Amino acid sequence: MSELTPTISSLVTELFPKYMDQDLFQVINGGIPETTKVLELQWDHIVFTGSPTVGKIVAAAAAKHLTPVTLELGGQNPVFLDPSYDFDVAARRLLWGRFMNTGQVCLSPNHIFVPASAQDRLVDALSRAYDSFYPEGPAKSDSVSRLVSTVAFDRLTGVLEKTQGRIFRGGMAEADRESRFFPPTIVKDVKEGDSLLEAELFGPVLPIVPVKDLQEGIDYTNARPHPLAAYVFTNDAQLKKYVIDNTQSGAIDVNDVCVHMAIPGLPFGGVGNSGYGAHTGKYSFDTFTHHRSSVDSPAWVDYFFGFRFPPYT
């Protein structure tokens, strides 16, 4: 368990032995030294969730033992918003997906592509949803969690301070480093090259990227590493198909965000820079299972396949 989450690490260390067979698992708490030591050992399979940078380290260590690896690595999950879609529905679902667990979810929508002519309508819809989520403001809400560490707080602060976009909800005025409270923040007029688009945000900041048309957003996305998920909001069947056919991501949700992970029977995993392999449900069972072929050949088979034996004619 990570050294960045001491409370939950202690809880898992305490509870797992109470309710699970200790012959089946071992909890190891620590940071880089402990992880490095664990990766020196030979395993049957490794599943890792984290950043692409650390994922490459894990994969390289596993390769020394030819150990198979499943990597779930996140990414900058884009949203493509059709201006004809119901913006109030989209706004509620987008804010939920972006701000749950203070944005510290690998599937969270990272930024929204919307035609520039519709940005103001989207801003209004997001503002209405924001006010309904936090009627007394996020600082007084019990529905807003905290960032995992001051390191995360400082990283997000630095990124937000550099943006050339315009903040219209949230911002740093009520942020508190000591308690790691970072207000849910929405930023409009974010352009290519902005600090908010440099890397996965992994925090409660939602940039709106106005584009000429959704094709511009698709081209932008395809020019970069494949994300863990992509989201399109539209009731236009042709547009749905076009986005699905012309983008690559670990998963794609239509008219919602993040929900595919909770649906039984669907695999959860990335592609390219967002990882490889899949898990959840039966896919987890298959991931940790070696599909071993076996044959028990009776003697009478040679009557039909005796031609395999020499001499040949």
PDB file of C-alpha atoms in Angstrom:
ATOM      1  CA  MET A   1       0.000   0.000   0.000  1.00  0.00           C
ATOM      2  CA  SER A   2       1.171   3.512  -0.820  1.00  0.00           C
ATOM      3  CA  GLU A   3       3.010   5.708   1.646  1.00  0.00           C
ATOM      4  CA  LEU A   4       0.856   8.591   0.343  1.00  0.00           C
ATOM      5  CA  THR A   5      -2.299   7.090   1.888  1.00  0.00           C
ATOM      6  CA  PRO A   6      -1.289   6.093   5.435  1.00  0.00           C
ATOM      7  CA  THR A   7      -4.832   6.011   6.842  1.00  0.00           C
ATOM      8  CA  ILE A   8      -6.343   3.685   4.254  1.00  0.00           C
ATOM      9  CA  SER A   9      -3.144   1.625   4.185  1.00  0.00           C
ATOM     10  CA  SER A  10      -3.408   1.066   7.934  1.00  0.00           C
ATOM     11  CA  LEU A  11      -7.096   0.200   7.612  1.00  0.00           C
ATOM     12  CA  VAL A  12      -6.461  -2.404   4.898  1.00  0.00           C
ATOM     13  CA  THR A  13      -3.582  -3.859   6.918  1.00  0.00           C
ATOM     14  CA  GLU A  14      -5.896  -4.187   9.924  1.00  0.00           C
ATOM     15  CA  LEU A  15      -9.063  -5.472   8.231  1.00  0.00           C
ATOM     16  CA  PHE A  16      -7.819  -7.875   5.569  1.00  0.00           C
ATOM     17  CA  PRO A  17      -6.350 -10.390   8.051  1.00  0.00           C
ATOM     18  CA  LYS A  18      -9.621 -10.354  10.010  1.00  0.00           C
ATOM     19  CA  TYR A  19     -11.817 -11.392   7.116  1.00  0.00           C
ATOM     20  CA  MET A  20      -9.602 -13.111   4.541  1.00  0.00           C
ATOM     21  CA  ASP A  21      -7.435 -16.222   4.445  1.00  0.00           C
ATOM     22  CA  GLN A  22      -3.916 -14.980   5.128  1.00  0.00           C
ATOM     23  CA  ASP A  23      -2.475 -17.743   2.946  1.00  0.00           C
ATOM     24  CA  LEU A  24      -3.951 -15.909  -0.040  1.00  0.00           C
ATOM     25  CA  PHE A  25      -2.474 -12.441   0.336  1.00  0.00           C
ATOM     26  CA  GLN A  26       0.210 -10.283   1.869  1.00  0.00           C
ATOM     27  CA  VAL A  27      -0.124  -6.534   2.501  1.00  0.00           C
ATOM     28  CA  ILE A  28       3.118  -4.602   2.139  1.00  0.00           C
ATOM     29  CA  ASN A  29       3.163  -0.946   3.151  1.00  0.00           C
ATOM     30  CA  GLY A  30       5.882   1.359   1.921  1.00  0.00           C
ATOM     31  CA  GLY A  31       7.254   3.625  -0.748  1.00  0.00           C
ATOM     32  CA  ILE A  32       9.821   3.350  -3.514  1.00  0.00           C
ATOM     33  CA  PRO A  33      12.373   1.161  -1.641  1.00  0.00           C
ATOM     34  CA  GLU A  34       9.760  -1.424  -0.663  1.00  0.00           C
ATOM     35  CA  THR A  35       8.171  -1.438  -4.108  1.00  0.00           C
ATOM     36  CA  THR A  36      11.557  -1.799  -5.777  1.00  0.00           C
ATOM     37  CA  LYS A  37      12.358  -4.805  -3.581  1.00  0.00           C
ATOM     38  CA  VAL A  38       9.004  -6.438  -4.325  1.00  0.00           C
ATOM     39  CA  LEU A  39       9.557  -5.993  -8.065  1.00  0.00           C
ATOM     40  CA  GLU A  40      12.844  -7.902  -7.834  1.00  0.00           C
ATOM     41  CA  LEU A  41      10.865 -11.049  -7.008  1.00  0.00           C
ATOM     42  CA  GLN A  42       9.300 -13.371  -9.553  1.00  0.00           C
ATOM     43  CA  TRP A  43       5.499 -13.307  -9.729  1.00  0.00           C
ATOM     44  CA  ASP A  44       2.925 -15.203 -11.777  1.00  0.00           C
ATOM     45  CA  HIS A  45       1.166 -11.955 -12.724  1.00  0.00           C
ATOM     46  CA  ILE A  46       1.381  -8.276 -11.778  1.00  0.00           C
ATOM     47  CA  VAL A  47      -1.521  -5.820 -11.869  1.00  0.00           C
ATOM     48  CA  PHE A  48      -0.535  -2.180 -11.435  1.00  0.00           C
ATOM     49  CA  THR A  49      -2.652   0.964 -11.242  1.00  0.00           C
ATOM     50  CA  GLY A  50      -0.874   4.312 -11.450  1.00  0.00           C
ATOM     51  CA  SER A  51       0.924   6.656 -13.806  1.00  0.00           C
ATOM     52  CA  PRO A  52       2.453   5.732 -17.195  1.00  0.00           C
ATOM     53  CA  THR A  53       5.877   6.683 -15.825  1.00  0.00           C
ATOM     54  CA  VAL A  54       5.716   4.165 -12.979  1.00  0.00           C
ATOM     55  CA  GLY A  55       3.914   1.672 -15.228  1.00  0.00           C
ATOM     56  CA  LYS A  56       6.975   1.545 -17.479  1.00  0.00           C
ATOM     57  CA  ILE A  57       9.176   0.845 -14.447  1.00  0.00           C
ATOM     58  CA  VAL A  58       6.879  -1.987 -13.349  1.00  0.00           C
ATOM     59  CA  ALA A  59       6.763  -3.469 -16.860  1.00  0.00           C
ATOM     60  CA  ALA A  60      10.561  -3.293 -17.215  1.00  0.00           C
ATOM     61  CA  ALA A  61      11.069  -5.054 -13.862  1.00  0.00           C
ATOM     62  CA  ALA A  62       8.519  -7.735 -14.768  1.00  0.00           C
ATOM     63  CA  ALA A  63      10.213  -8.342 -18.118  1.00  0.00           C
ATOM     64  CA  LYS A  64      13.347  -9.611 -16.357  1.00  0.00           C
ATOM     65  CA  HIS A  65      11.301 -12.610 -15.184  1.00  0.00           C
ATOM     66  CA  LEU A  66       8.983 -12.710 -18.234  1.00  0.00           C
ATOM     67  CA  THR A  67       6.142 -11.988 -15.827  1.00  0.00           C
ATOM     68  CA  PRO A  68       2.869 -10.956 -17.516  1.00  0.00           C
ATOM     69  CA  VAL A  69       1.570  -7.546 -16.496  1.00  0.00           C
ATOM     70  CA  THR A  70      -1.786  -5.775 -16.522  1.00  0.00           C
ATOM     71  CA  LEU A  71      -1.432  -1.985 -16.416  1.00  0.00           C
ATOM     72  CA  GLU A  72      -4.183   0.562 -15.721  1.00  0.00           C
ATOM     73  CA  LEU A  73      -2.540   3.942 -16.197  1.00  0.00           C
ATOM     74  CA  GLY A  74      -5.143   6.677 -16.623  1.00  0.00           C
ATOM     75  CA  GLY A  75      -4.732   9.556 -19.049  1.00  0.00           C
ATOM     76  CA  GLN A  76      -6.385  12.758 -20.212  1.00  0.00           C
ATOM     77  CA  ASN A  77      -9.939  11.557 -20.760  1.00  0.00           C
ATOM     78  CA  PRO A  78     -11.663  13.872 -23.271  1.00  0.00           C
ATOM     79  CA  VAL A  79     -15.324  14.834 -23.532  1.00  0.00           C
ATOM     80  CA  PHE A  80     -16.908  15.618 -26.902  1.00  0.00           C
ATOM     81  CA  LEU A  81     -20.096  17.631 -26.388  1.00  0.00           C
ATOM     82  CA  ASP A  82     -22.627  17.983 -29.187  1.00  0.00           C
ATOM     83  CA  PRO A  83     -24.190  21.489 -28.932  1.00  0.00           C
ATOM     84  CA  SER A  84     -27.628  20.006 -29.653  1.00  0.00           C
ATOM     85  CA  TYR A  85     -27.495  17.767 -26.563  1.00  0.00           C
ATOM     86  CA  ASP A  86     -29.330  18.667 -23.329  1.00  0.00           C
ATOM     87  CA  PHE A  87     -26.659  20.692 -21.532  1.00  0.00           C
ATOM     88  CA  ASP A  88     -28.332  20.427 -18.123  1.00  0.00           C
ATOM     89  CA  VAL A  89     -28.159  16.629 -18.236  1.00  0.00           C
ATOM     90  CA  ALA A  90     -24.576  16.756 -19.462  1.00  0.00           C
ATOM     91  CA  ALA A  91     -23.565  19.307 -16.823  1.00  0.00           C
ATOM     92  CA  ARG A  92     -24.810  17.201 -13.901  1.00  0.00           C
ATOM     93  CA  ARG A  93     -23.090  14.087 -15.152  1.00  0.00           C
ATOM     94  CA  LEU A  94     -19.854  15.867 -16.007  1.00  0.00           C
ATOM     95  CA  LEU A  95     -19.565  17.615 -12.645  1.00  0.00           C
ATOM     96  CA  TRP A  96     -20.313  14.360 -10.830  1.00  0.00           C
ATOM     97  CA  GLY A  97     -17.636  12.525 -12.803  1.00  0.00           C
ATOM     98  CA  ARG A  98     -15.058  15.279 -12.472  1.00  0.00           C
ATOM     99  CA  PHE A  99     -15.535  16.137  -8.805  1.00  0.00           C
ATOM    100  CA  MET A 100     -16.256  12.778  -7.150  1.00  0.00           C
ATOM    101  CA  ASN A 101     -13.416  11.931  -4.788  1.00  0.00           C
ATOM    102  CA  THR A 102     -12.107  15.434  -5.553  1.00  0.00           C
ATOM    103  CA  GLY A 103     -11.230  14.409  -9.096  1.00  0.00           C
ATOM    104  CA  GLN A 104      -8.842  11.709  -7.915  1.00  0.00           C
ATOM    105  CA  VAL A 105     -10.327   9.061 -10.190  1.00  0.00           C
ATOM    106  CA  CYS A 106      -8.505   7.684 -13.211  1.00  0.00           C
ATOM    107  CA  LEU A 107     -11.725   7.737 -15.267  1.00  0.00           C
ATOM    108  CA  SER A 108     -12.661  11.357 -14.501  1.00  0.00           C
ATOM    109  CA  PRO A 109     -13.336  13.551 -17.542  1.00  0.00           C
ATOM    110  CA  ASN A 110     -10.198  15.656 -17.951  1.00  0.00           C
ATOM    111  CA  HIS A 111     -11.459  18.372 -20.309  1.00  0.00           C
ATOM    112  CA  ILE A 112     -14.492  19.219 -22.442  1.00  0.00           C
ATOM    113  CA  PHE A 113     -14.421  19.963 -26.153  1.00  0.00           C
ATOM    114  CA  VAL A 114     -17.431  22.054 -27.197  1.00  0.00           C
ATOM    115  CA  PRO A 115     -17.993  24.274 -30.235  1.00  0.00           C
ATOM    116  CA  ALA A 116     -17.066  27.849 -29.295  1.00  0.00           C
ATOM    117  CA  SER A 117     -20.524  29.093 -30.212  1.00  0.00           C
ATOM    118  CA  ALA A 118     -22.030  26.884 -27.486  1.00  0.00           C
ATOM    119  CA  GLN A 119     -19.503  27.548 -24.706  1.00  0.00           C
ATOM    120  CA  ASP A 120     -21.606  30.210 -22.954  1.00  0.00           C
ATOM    121  CA  ARG A 121     -24.627  27.878 -22.841  1.00  0.00           C
ATOM    122  CA  LEU A 122     -22.435  25.199 -21.321  1.00  0.00           C
ATOM    123  CA  VAL A 123     -21.063  27.653 -18.758  1.00  0.00           C
ATOM    124  CA  ASP A 124     -24.622  28.513 -17.699  1.00  0.00           C
ATOM    125  CA  ALA A 125     -25.604  24.844 -17.401  1.00  0.00           C
ATOM    126  CA  LEU A 126     -22.472  23.968 -15.421  1.00  0.00           C
ATOM    127  CA  SER A 127     -23.103  26.929 -13.110  1.00  0.00           C
ATOM    128  CA  ARG A 128     -26.654  25.745 -12.426  1.00  0.00           C
ATOM    129  CA  ALA A 129     -25.436  22.225 -11.674  1.00  0.00           C
ATOM    130  CA  TYR A 130     -22.615  23.567  -9.504  1.00  0.00           C
ATOM    131  CA  ASP A 131     -24.998  25.654  -7.419  1.00  0.00           C
ATOM    132  CA  SER A 132     -27.380  22.713  -7.012  1.00  0.00           C
ATOM    133  CA  PHE A 133     -24.529  20.445  -5.882  1.00  0.00           C
ATOM    134  CA  TYR A 134     -23.131  22.981  -3.408  1.00  0.00           C
ATOM    135  CA  PRO A 135     -25.969  25.358  -2.419  1.00  0.00           C
ATOM    136  CA  GLU A 136     -23.935  26.911   0.410  1.00  0.00           C
ATOM    137  CA  GLY A 137     -20.651  26.679  -1.459  1.00  0.00           C
ATOM    138  CA  PRO A 138     -18.211  23.753  -1.616  1.00  0.00           C
ATOM    139  CA  ALA A 139     -16.324  24.878   1.513  1.00  0.00           C
ATOM    140  CA  LYS A 140     -19.441  24.168   3.623  1.00  0.00           C
ATOM    141  CA  SER A 141     -20.422  21.005   1.788  1.00  0.00           C
ATOM    142  CA  ASP A 142     -20.093  17.518   3.248  1.00  0.00           C
ATOM    143  CA  SER A 143     -20.014  16.210  -0.309  1.00  0.00           C
ATOM    144  CA  VAL A 144     -16.520  17.512  -1.088  1.00  0.00           C
ATOM    145  CA  SER A 145     -13.599  15.325  -0.074  1.00  0.00           C
ATOM    146  CA  ARG A 146      -9.951  16.328   0.257  1.00  0.00           C
ATOM    147  CA  LEU A 147      -6.845  15.852  -1.829  1.00  0.00           C
ATOM    148  CA  VAL A 148      -4.678  12.917  -0.867  1.00  0.00           C
ATOM    149  CA  SER A 149      -1.597  14.970   0.058  1.00  0.00           C
ATOM    150  CA  THR A 150      -0.073  18.440   0.161  1.00  0.00           C
ATOM    151  CA  VAL A 151       2.060  17.327  -2.795  1.00  0.00           C
ATOM    152  CA  ALA A 152      -1.127  16.944  -4.837  1.00  0.00           C
ATOM    153  CA  PHE A 153      -2.388  20.291  -3.540  1.00  0.00           C
ATOM    154  CA  ASP A 154       0.823  22.082  -4.558  1.00  0.00           C
ATOM    155  CA  ARG A 155       0.851  20.442  -7.987  1.00  0.00           C
ATOM    156  CA  LEU A 156      -2.715  21.490  -8.772  1.00  0.00           C
ATOM    157  CA  THR A 157      -2.126  24.988  -7.389  1.00  0.00           C
ATOM    158  CA  GLY A 158       0.833  25.445  -9.698  1.00  0.00           C
ATOM    159  CA  VAL A 159      -1.087  24.215 -12.727  1.00  0.00           C
ATOM    160  CA  LEU A 160      -4.102  26.438 -11.999  1.00  0.00           C
ATOM    161  CA  GLU A 161      -1.986  29.534 -11.361  1.00  0.00           C
ATOM    162  CA  LYS A 162      -0.432  29.192 -14.837  1.00  0.00           C
ATOM    163  CA  THR A 163      -3.638  28.783 -16.815  1.00  0.00           C
ATOM    164  CA  GLN A 164      -4.581  31.356 -19.408  1.00  0.00           C
ATOM    165  CA  GLY A 165      -8.215  30.289 -19.161  1.00  0.00           C
ATOM    166  CA  ARG A 166     -10.851  32.084 -17.112  1.00  0.00           C
ATOM    167  CA  ILE A 167     -12.038  30.605 -13.817  1.00  0.00           C
ATOM    168  CA  PHE A 168     -15.783  31.042 -13.348  1.00  0.00           C
ATOM    169  CA  ARG A 169     -16.425  28.602 -10.495  1.00  0.00           C
ATOM    170  CA  GLY A 170     -14.123  27.685  -7.625  1.00  0.00           C
ATOM    171  CA  GLY A 171     -10.523  28.866  -7.697  1.00  0.00           C
ATOM    172  CA  MET A 172      -7.946  29.331  -4.997  1.00  0.00           C
ATOM    173  CA  ALA A 173      -9.730  31.901  -2.803  1.00  0.00           C
ATOM    174  CA  GLU A 174     -11.098  29.285  -0.405  1.00  0.00           C
ATOM    175  CA  ALA A 175      -8.410  26.635  -0.916  1.00  0.00           C
ATOM    176  CA  ASP A 176      -6.640  25.490   2.229  1.00  0.00           C
ATOM    177  CA  ARG A 177      -3.317  23.671   2.028  1.00  0.00           C
ATOM    178  CA  GLU A 178      -3.306  22.472   5.623  1.00  0.00           C
ATOM    179  CA  SER A 179      -6.615  20.635   5.293  1.00  0.00           C
ATOM    180  CA  ARG A 180      -5.937  19.857   1.596  1.00  0.00           C
ATOM    181  CA  PHE A 181      -9.276  21.423   0.625  1.00  0.00           C
ATOM    182  CA  PHE A 182      -9.255  22.353  -3.054  1.00  0.00           C
ATOM    183  CA  PRO A 183     -12.554  23.831  -4.280  1.00  0.00           C
ATOM    184  CA  PRO A 184     -14.188  22.213  -7.317  1.00  0.00           C
ATOM    185  CA  THR A 185     -13.076  24.543 -10.096  1.00  0.00           C
ATOM    186  CA  ILE A 186     -14.299  25.113 -13.655  1.00  0.00           C
ATOM    187  CA  VAL A 187     -12.267  27.039 -16.209  1.00  0.00           C
ATOM    188  CA  LYS A 188     -13.442  28.280 -19.604  1.00  0.00           C
ATOM    189  CA  ASP A 189     -11.593  29.546 -22.695  1.00  0.00           C
ATOM    190  CA  VAL A 190      -8.792  27.028 -22.267  1.00  0.00           C
ATOM    191  CA  LYS A 191      -6.635  26.841 -25.390  1.00  0.00           C
ATOM    192  CA  GLU A 192      -4.203  24.290 -26.740  1.00  0.00           C
ATOM    193  CA  GLY A 193      -0.871  24.550 -24.923  1.00  0.00           C
ATOM    194  CA  ASP A 194      -2.471  25.694 -21.660  1.00  0.00           C
ATOM    195  CA  SER A 195      -1.063  24.375 -18.378  1.00  0.00           C
ATOM    196  CA  LEU A 196      -4.371  22.601 -17.690  1.00  0.00           C
ATOM    197  CA  LEU A 197      -3.850  20.417 -20.764  1.00  0.00           C
ATOM    198  CA  GLU A 198      -0.235  19.433 -20.181  1.00  0.00           C
ATOM    199  CA  ALA A 199      -0.988  16.244 -18.231  1.00  0.00           C
ATOM    200  CA  GLU A 200      -3.764  14.334 -16.491  1.00  0.00           C
ATOM    201  CA  LEU A 201      -5.145  16.734 -13.880  1.00  0.00           C
ATOM    202  CA  PHE A 202      -6.228  14.118 -11.316  1.00  0.00           C
ATOM    203  CA  GLY A 203      -7.955  16.757  -9.237  1.00  0.00           C
ATOM    204  CA  PRO A 204     -11.116  18.905  -9.038  1.00  0.00           C
ATOM    205  CA  VAL A 205     -10.406  21.165 -12.015  1.00  0.00           C
ATOM    206  CA  LEU A 206     -12.530  20.990 -15.185  1.00  0.00           C
ATOM    207  CA  PRO A 207     -11.304  22.894 -18.261  1.00  0.00           C
ATOM    208  CA  ILE A 208     -13.615  23.814 -21.142  1.00  0.00           C
ATOM    209  CA  VAL A 209     -11.837  23.873 -24.495  1.00  0.00           C
ATOM    210  CA  PRO A 210     -13.783  25.812 -27.144  1.00  0.00           C
ATOM    211  CA  VAL A 211     -13.175  24.462 -30.644  1.00  0.00           C
ATOM    212  CA  LYS A 212     -14.326  25.273 -34.166  1.00  0.00           C
ATOM    213  CA  ASP A 213     -16.078  21.911 -34.323  1.00  0.00           C
ATOM    214  CA  LEU A 214     -15.802  18.517 -32.653  1.00  0.00           C
ATOM    215  CA  GLN A 215     -13.476  17.302 -35.394  1.00  0.00           C
ATOM    216  CA  GLU A 216     -10.880  19.701 -34.002  1.00  0.00           C
ATOM    217  CA  GLY A 217     -11.228  18.039 -30.609  1.00  0.00           C
ATOM    218  CA  ILE A 218     -10.958  14.581 -32.165  1.00  0.00           C
ATOM    219  CA  ASP A 219      -7.813  15.590 -34.059  1.00  0.00           C
ATOM    220  CA  TYR A 220      -6.307  17.024 -30.870  1.00  0.00           C
ATOM    221  CA  THR A 221      -7.043  13.803 -28.992  1.00  0.00           C
ATOM    222  CA  ASN A 222      -5.701  11.519 -31.714  1.00  0.00           C
ATOM    223  CA  ALA A 223      -2.419  13.445 -31.829  1.00  0.00           C
ATOM    224  CA  ARG A 224      -1.747  12.470 -28.210  1.00  0.00           C
ATOM    225  CA  PRO A 225      -1.430   9.241 -26.169  1.00  0.00           C
ATOM    226  CA  HIS A 226      -4.589   7.154 -25.986  1.00  0.00           C
ATOM    227  CA  PRO A 227      -6.650   7.926 -22.836  1.00  0.00           C
ATOM    228  CA  LEU A 228      -8.190   5.413 -20.463  1.00  0.00           C
ATOM    229  CA  ALA A 229     -11.669   6.617 -21.446  1.00  0.00           C
ATOM    230  CA  ALA A 230     -13.423   8.976 -23.828  1.00  0.00           C
ATOM    231  CA  TYR A 231     -16.888  10.459 -23.512  1.00  0.00           C
ATOM    232  CA  VAL A 232     -19.329  11.769 -26.103  1.00  0.00           C
ATOM    233  CA  PHE A 233     -22.635  13.470 -25.365  1.00  0.00           C
ATOM    234  CA  THR A 234     -25.006  13.378 -28.312  1.00  0.00           C
ATOM    235  CA  ASN A 235     -28.298  11.918 -29.467  1.00  0.00           C
ATOM    236  CA  ASP A 236     -27.100  11.927 -33.065  1.00  0.00           C
ATOM    237  CA  ALA A 237     -26.508   8.289 -34.052  1.00  0.00           C
ATOM    238  CA  GLN A 238     -24.081   9.244 -36.814  1.00  0.00           C
ATOM    239  CA  LEU A 239     -21.998  11.414 -34.502  1.00  0.00           C
ATOM    240  CA  LYS A 240     -21.891   8.655 -31.880  1.00  0.00           C
ATOM    241  CA  LYS A 241     -20.617   6.196 -34.458  1.00  0.00           C
ATOM    242  CA  TYR A 242     -18.128   8.702 -35.870  1.00  0.00           C
ATOM    243  CA  VAL A 243     -16.538   9.433 -32.485  1.00  0.00           C
ATOM    244  CA  ILE A 244     -16.403   5.743 -31.590  1.00  0.00           C
ATOM    245  CA  ASP A 245     -14.889   4.806 -34.957  1.00  0.00           C
ATOM    246  CA  ASN A 246     -12.391   7.666 -35.085  1.00  0.00           C
ATOM    247  CA  THR A 247     -10.909   7.693 -31.588  1.00  0.00           C
ATOM    248  CA  GLN A 248      -9.005   5.178 -29.479  1.00  0.00           C
ATOM    249  CA  SER A 249      -9.354   4.776 -25.725  1.00  0.00           C
ATOM    250  CA  GLY A 250      -9.600   2.074 -23.111  1.00  0.00           C
ATOM    251  CA  ALA A 251     -13.378   2.576 -23.062  1.00  0.00           C
ATOM    252  CA  ILE A 252     -15.941   5.004 -24.394  1.00  0.00           C
ATOM    253  CA  ASP A 253     -19.188   6.090 -22.719  1.00  0.00           C
ATOM    254  CA  VAL A 254     -22.027   7.767 -24.584  1.00  0.00           C
ATOM    255  CA  ASN A 255     -24.045  10.383 -22.688  1.00  0.00           C
ATOM    256  CA  ASP A 256     -22.433   9.579 -19.337  1.00  0.00           C
ATOM    257  CA  VAL A 257     -19.039   9.324 -17.680  1.00  0.00           C
ATOM    258  CA  CYS A 258     -17.196   6.709 -15.613  1.00  0.00           C
ATOM    259  CA  VAL A 259     -20.167   4.339 -15.391  1.00  0.00           C
ATOM    260  CA  HIS A 260     -18.792   1.543 -17.560  1.00  0.00           C
ATOM    261  CA  MET A 261     -16.564   0.354 -14.723  1.00  0.00           C
ATOM    262  CA  ALA A 262     -19.621  -0.408 -12.590  1.00  0.00           C
ATOM    263  CA  ILE A 263     -21.453  -2.446 -15.245  1.00  0.00           C
ATOM    264  CA  PRO A 264     -21.072  -6.231 -14.806  1.00  0.00           C
ATOM    265  CA  GLY A 265     -19.650  -7.985 -17.828  1.00  0.00           C
ATOM    266  CA  LEU A 266     -17.646  -5.057 -19.204  1.00  0.00           C
ATOM    267  CA  PRO A 267     -13.833  -5.174 -19.125  1.00  0.00           C
ATOM    268  CA  PHE A 268     -11.916  -2.350 -17.475  1.00  0.00           C
ATOM    269  CA  GLY A 269      -8.548  -1.450 -18.934  1.00  0.00           C
ATOM    270  CA  GLY A 270      -6.532   0.893 -21.088  1.00  0.00           C
ATOM    271  CA  VAL A 271      -4.859   0.904 -24.478  1.00  0.00           C
ATOM    272  CA  GLY A 272      -1.440   2.207 -25.438  1.00  0.00           C
ATOM    273  CA  ASN A 273      -0.206   4.790 -22.963  1.00  0.00           C
ATOM    274  CA  SER A 274      -3.230   4.213 -20.702  1.00  0.00           C
ATOM    275  CA  GLY A 275      -2.266   0.588 -20.158  1.00  0.00           C
ATOM    276  CA  TYR A 276      -3.041  -2.898 -21.390  1.00  0.00           C
ATOM    277  CA  GLY A 277      -4.984  -5.909 -20.210  1.00  0.00           C
ATOM    278  CA  ALA A 278      -8.308  -5.790 -18.406  1.00  0.00           C
ATOM    279  CA  HIS A 279      -9.957  -6.730 -15.137  1.00  0.00           C
ATOM    280  CA  THR A 280     -13.232  -6.599 -13.131  1.00  0.00           C
ATOM    281  CA  GLY A 281     -15.618  -9.532 -12.946  1.00  0.00           C
ATOM    282  CA  LYS A 282     -14.762 -12.532 -15.095  1.00  0.00           C
ATOM    283  CA  TYR A 283     -12.003 -10.517 -16.752  1.00  0.00           C
ATOM    284  CA  SER A 284     -10.172 -10.451 -13.420  1.00  0.00           C
ATOM    285  CA  PHE A 285     -10.539 -14.227 -13.134  1.00  0.00           C
ATOM    286  CA  ASP A 286      -9.208 -14.665 -16.672  1.00  0.00           C
ATOM    287  CA  THR A 287      -6.346 -12.250 -16.025  1.00  0.00           C
ATOM    288  CA  PHE A 288      -5.068 -14.329 -13.138  1.00  0.00           C
ATOM    289  CA  THR A 289      -5.738 -17.657 -14.858  1.00  0.00           C
ATOM    290  CA  HIS A 290      -3.413 -19.562 -17.173  1.00  0.00           C
ATOM    291  CA  HIS A 291      -5.550 -21.118 -19.898  1.00  0.00           C
ATOM    292  CA  ARG A 292      -3.747 -24.438 -20.069  1.00  0.00           C
ATOM    293  CA  SER A 293      -4.611 -26.686 -23.004  1.00  0.00           C
ATOM    294  CA  SER A 294      -4.771 -30.440 -22.395  1.00  0.00           C
ATOM    295  CA  VAL A 295      -5.412 -33.518 -24.548  1.00  0.00           C
ATOM    296  CA  ASP A 296      -5.932 -37.168 -23.556  1.00  0.00           C
ATOM    297  CA  SER A 297      -5.481 -39.152 -26.765  1.00  0.00           C
ATOM    298  CA  PRO A 298      -6.937 -42.696 -26.928  1.00  0.00           C
ATOM    299  CA  ALA A 299      -5.245 -45.482 -28.916  1.00  0.00           C
ATOM    300  CA  TRP A 300      -7.979 -45.666 -31.558  1.00  0.00           C
ATOM    301  CA  VAL A 301      -7.039 -42.187 -32.805  1.00  0.00           C
ATOM    302  CA  ASP A 302      -4.125 -43.791 -34.691  1.00  0.00           C
ATOM    303  CA  TYR A 303      -6.592 -45.511 -37.040  1.00  0.00           C
ATOM    304  CA  PHE A 304      -7.471 -42.077 -38.388  1.00  0.00           C
ATOM    305  CA  PHE A 305      -4.156 -40.257 -37.928  1.00  0.00           C
ATOM    306  CA  GLY A 306      -1.703 -43.055 -38.524  1.00  0.00           C
ATOM    307  CA  PHE A 307      -0.450 -41.145 -41.555  1.00  0.00           C
ATOM    308  CA  ARG A 308       1.565 -38.956 -39.222  1.00  0.00           C
ATOM    309  CA  PHE A 309       4.066 -41.777 -38.607  1.00  0.00           C
ATOM    310  CA  PRO A 310       6.933 -42.542 -41.025  1.00  0.00           C
ATOM    311  CA  PRO A 311       7.748 -43.915 -43.485  1.00  0.00           C
ATOM    312  CA  TYR A 312       6.007 -41.317 -45.629  1.00  0.00           C
ATOM    313  CA  THR A 313       4.970 -41.807 -49.239  1.00  0.00           C
TER     314      THR A 313
END
